[in-house]
XYZ file of C-alpha atoms in Angstrom:
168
model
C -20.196 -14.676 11.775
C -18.758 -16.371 15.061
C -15.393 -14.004 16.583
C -12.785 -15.681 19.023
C -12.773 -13.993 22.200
C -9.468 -12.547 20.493
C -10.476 -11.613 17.511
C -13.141 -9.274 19.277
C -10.371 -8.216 21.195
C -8.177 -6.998 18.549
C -10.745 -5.254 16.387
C -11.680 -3.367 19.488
C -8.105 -2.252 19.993
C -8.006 -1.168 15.734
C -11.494 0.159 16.339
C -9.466 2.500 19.101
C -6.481 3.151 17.324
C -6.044 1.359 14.289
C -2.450 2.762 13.545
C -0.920 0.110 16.706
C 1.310 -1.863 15.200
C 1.167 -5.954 16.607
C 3.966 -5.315 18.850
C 1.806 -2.401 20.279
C -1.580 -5.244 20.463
C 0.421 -7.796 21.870
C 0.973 -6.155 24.680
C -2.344 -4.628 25.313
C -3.653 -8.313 24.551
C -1.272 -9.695 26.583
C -0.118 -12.095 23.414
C 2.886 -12.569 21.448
C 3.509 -10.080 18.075
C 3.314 -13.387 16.307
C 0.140 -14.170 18.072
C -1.722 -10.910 17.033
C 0.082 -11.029 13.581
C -2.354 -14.212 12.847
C -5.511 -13.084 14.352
C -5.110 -9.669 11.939
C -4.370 -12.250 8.904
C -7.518 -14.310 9.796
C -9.446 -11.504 9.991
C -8.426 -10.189 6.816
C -8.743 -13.235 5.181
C -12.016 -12.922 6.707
C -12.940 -10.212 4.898
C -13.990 -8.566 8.561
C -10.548 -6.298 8.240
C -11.212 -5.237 4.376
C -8.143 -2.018 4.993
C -6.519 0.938 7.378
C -7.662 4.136 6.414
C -6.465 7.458 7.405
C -8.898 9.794 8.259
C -8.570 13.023 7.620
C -9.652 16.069 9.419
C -11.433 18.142 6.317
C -11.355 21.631 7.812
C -7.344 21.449 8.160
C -7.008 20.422 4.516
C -8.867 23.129 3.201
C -12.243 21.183 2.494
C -14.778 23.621 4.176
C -18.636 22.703 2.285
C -20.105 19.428 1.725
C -23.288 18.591 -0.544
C -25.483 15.163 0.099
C -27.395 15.180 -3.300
C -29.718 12.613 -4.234
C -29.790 11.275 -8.046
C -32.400 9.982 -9.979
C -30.991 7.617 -13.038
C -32.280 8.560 -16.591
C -32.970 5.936 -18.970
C -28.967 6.548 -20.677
C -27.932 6.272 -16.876
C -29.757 3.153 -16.239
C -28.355 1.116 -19.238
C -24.713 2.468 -17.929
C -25.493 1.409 -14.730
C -26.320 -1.632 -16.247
C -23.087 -1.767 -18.052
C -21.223 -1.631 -14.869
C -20.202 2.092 -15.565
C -20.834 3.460 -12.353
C -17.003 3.591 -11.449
C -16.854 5.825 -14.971
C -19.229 8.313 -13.476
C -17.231 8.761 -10.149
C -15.191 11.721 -10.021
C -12.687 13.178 -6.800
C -15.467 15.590 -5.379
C -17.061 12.504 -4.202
C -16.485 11.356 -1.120
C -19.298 8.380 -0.765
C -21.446 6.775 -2.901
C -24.616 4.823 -1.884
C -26.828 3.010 -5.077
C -30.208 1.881 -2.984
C -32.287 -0.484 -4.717
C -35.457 1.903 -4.775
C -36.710 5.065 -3.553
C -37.173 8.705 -5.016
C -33.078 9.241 -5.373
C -31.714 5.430 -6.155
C -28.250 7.088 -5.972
C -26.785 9.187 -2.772
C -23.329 10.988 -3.000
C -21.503 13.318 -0.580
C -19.671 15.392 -2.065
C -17.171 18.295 -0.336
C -15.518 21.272 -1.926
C -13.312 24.026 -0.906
C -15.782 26.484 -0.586
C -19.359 27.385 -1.597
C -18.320 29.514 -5.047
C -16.538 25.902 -6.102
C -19.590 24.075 -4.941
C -22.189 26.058 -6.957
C -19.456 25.860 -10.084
C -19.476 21.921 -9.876
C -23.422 21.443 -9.624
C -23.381 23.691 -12.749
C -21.637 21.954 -14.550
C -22.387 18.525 -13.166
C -25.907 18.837 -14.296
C -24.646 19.953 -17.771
C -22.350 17.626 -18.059
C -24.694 14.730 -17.072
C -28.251 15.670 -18.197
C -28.823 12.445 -20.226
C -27.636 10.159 -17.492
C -29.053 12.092 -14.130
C -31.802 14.187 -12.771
C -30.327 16.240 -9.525
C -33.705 15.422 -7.250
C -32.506 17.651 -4.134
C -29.152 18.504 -2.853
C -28.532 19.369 1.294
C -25.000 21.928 1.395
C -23.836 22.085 4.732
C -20.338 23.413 6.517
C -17.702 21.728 8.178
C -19.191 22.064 11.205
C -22.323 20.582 10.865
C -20.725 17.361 10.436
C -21.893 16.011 14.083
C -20.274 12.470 13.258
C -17.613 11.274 11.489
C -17.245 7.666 12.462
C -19.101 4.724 12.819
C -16.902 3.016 15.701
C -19.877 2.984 18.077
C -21.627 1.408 15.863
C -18.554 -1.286 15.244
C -18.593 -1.597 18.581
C -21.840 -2.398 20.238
C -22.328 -4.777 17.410
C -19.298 -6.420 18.758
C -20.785 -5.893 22.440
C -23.515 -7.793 21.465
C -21.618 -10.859 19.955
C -20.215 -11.977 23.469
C -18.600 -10.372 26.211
C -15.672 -8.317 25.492
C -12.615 -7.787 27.627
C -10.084 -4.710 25.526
């Protein structure tokens, strides 16, 4: 997809700080509030912008252990996958979801918890709960603070590097 030279410009300034307001781009782009109010619409309309999400630092709130397990559909899980019931099997432990076309573990969550006593309760009872429509293959429990990264702005960013020169 081809940017403007100000497009790239404002989603580096989000990227940054994506609580500015236009007022606050305009004048770091040297452009009107107006100006920077249609770029933003363009690029949601887009579909570049999709939302504004507040992150959250985990520790603070109380969220201490995270789990990446890696699920295997059963046959029951496959037809409700099917069915487009994935959304059904979603529940608030689960912070991502990734379905990959193949593999060993076709279905990647991380999860977090409170603590490990309310992690080792949920995988209980998650692989009760669901033994006719998953098979657990592995799950990785780590802390808080082996989280190295939790953003993928670098990433944003040299891909926009790379689309033409950019000037924040």
């Amino acid at each position: 997809m081809k940017l403007t030279s100000n497009e790239k410009k404002l989603l580096v300034n989000l990227l940054e700080d994506s609580m500015l307001n236009d007022a606050q781009l305009a004048r770091k782009m040297r452009l009107s509030p107006q100006g920077v109010g249609k770029i933003r619409k363009r690029l949601e309309e887009k579909g570049v912008i999709e939302e504004y999400r507040l992150r959250l630092n985990y520790e603070r709130i109380g969220i201490a252990v995270f789990a990446i397990a890696m699920l295997e559909f059963t046959p029951k899980g496959i037809a409700t996958l099917a069915a487009g019931g994935l959304e059904k099997m979603l529940d608030s432990n689960m912070i991502d979801v990734f379905h990959t076309p193949s593999g060993i573990a076709p279905l990647i969550i991380l999860f977090g918890f409170r603590n490990l006593g309310e992690h080792d309760y949920y995988f209980r009872r998650f692989k009760e709960e669901n033994i006719d429509t998953f098979v657990v293959k592995q799950v990785f429990t780590f802390s808080n603070a082996g989280i190295v990264r939790r953003t993928s702005t670098e990433l944003y960013m040299k891909v926009l590097k790379e689309m033409g020169k950019i000037i924040p």
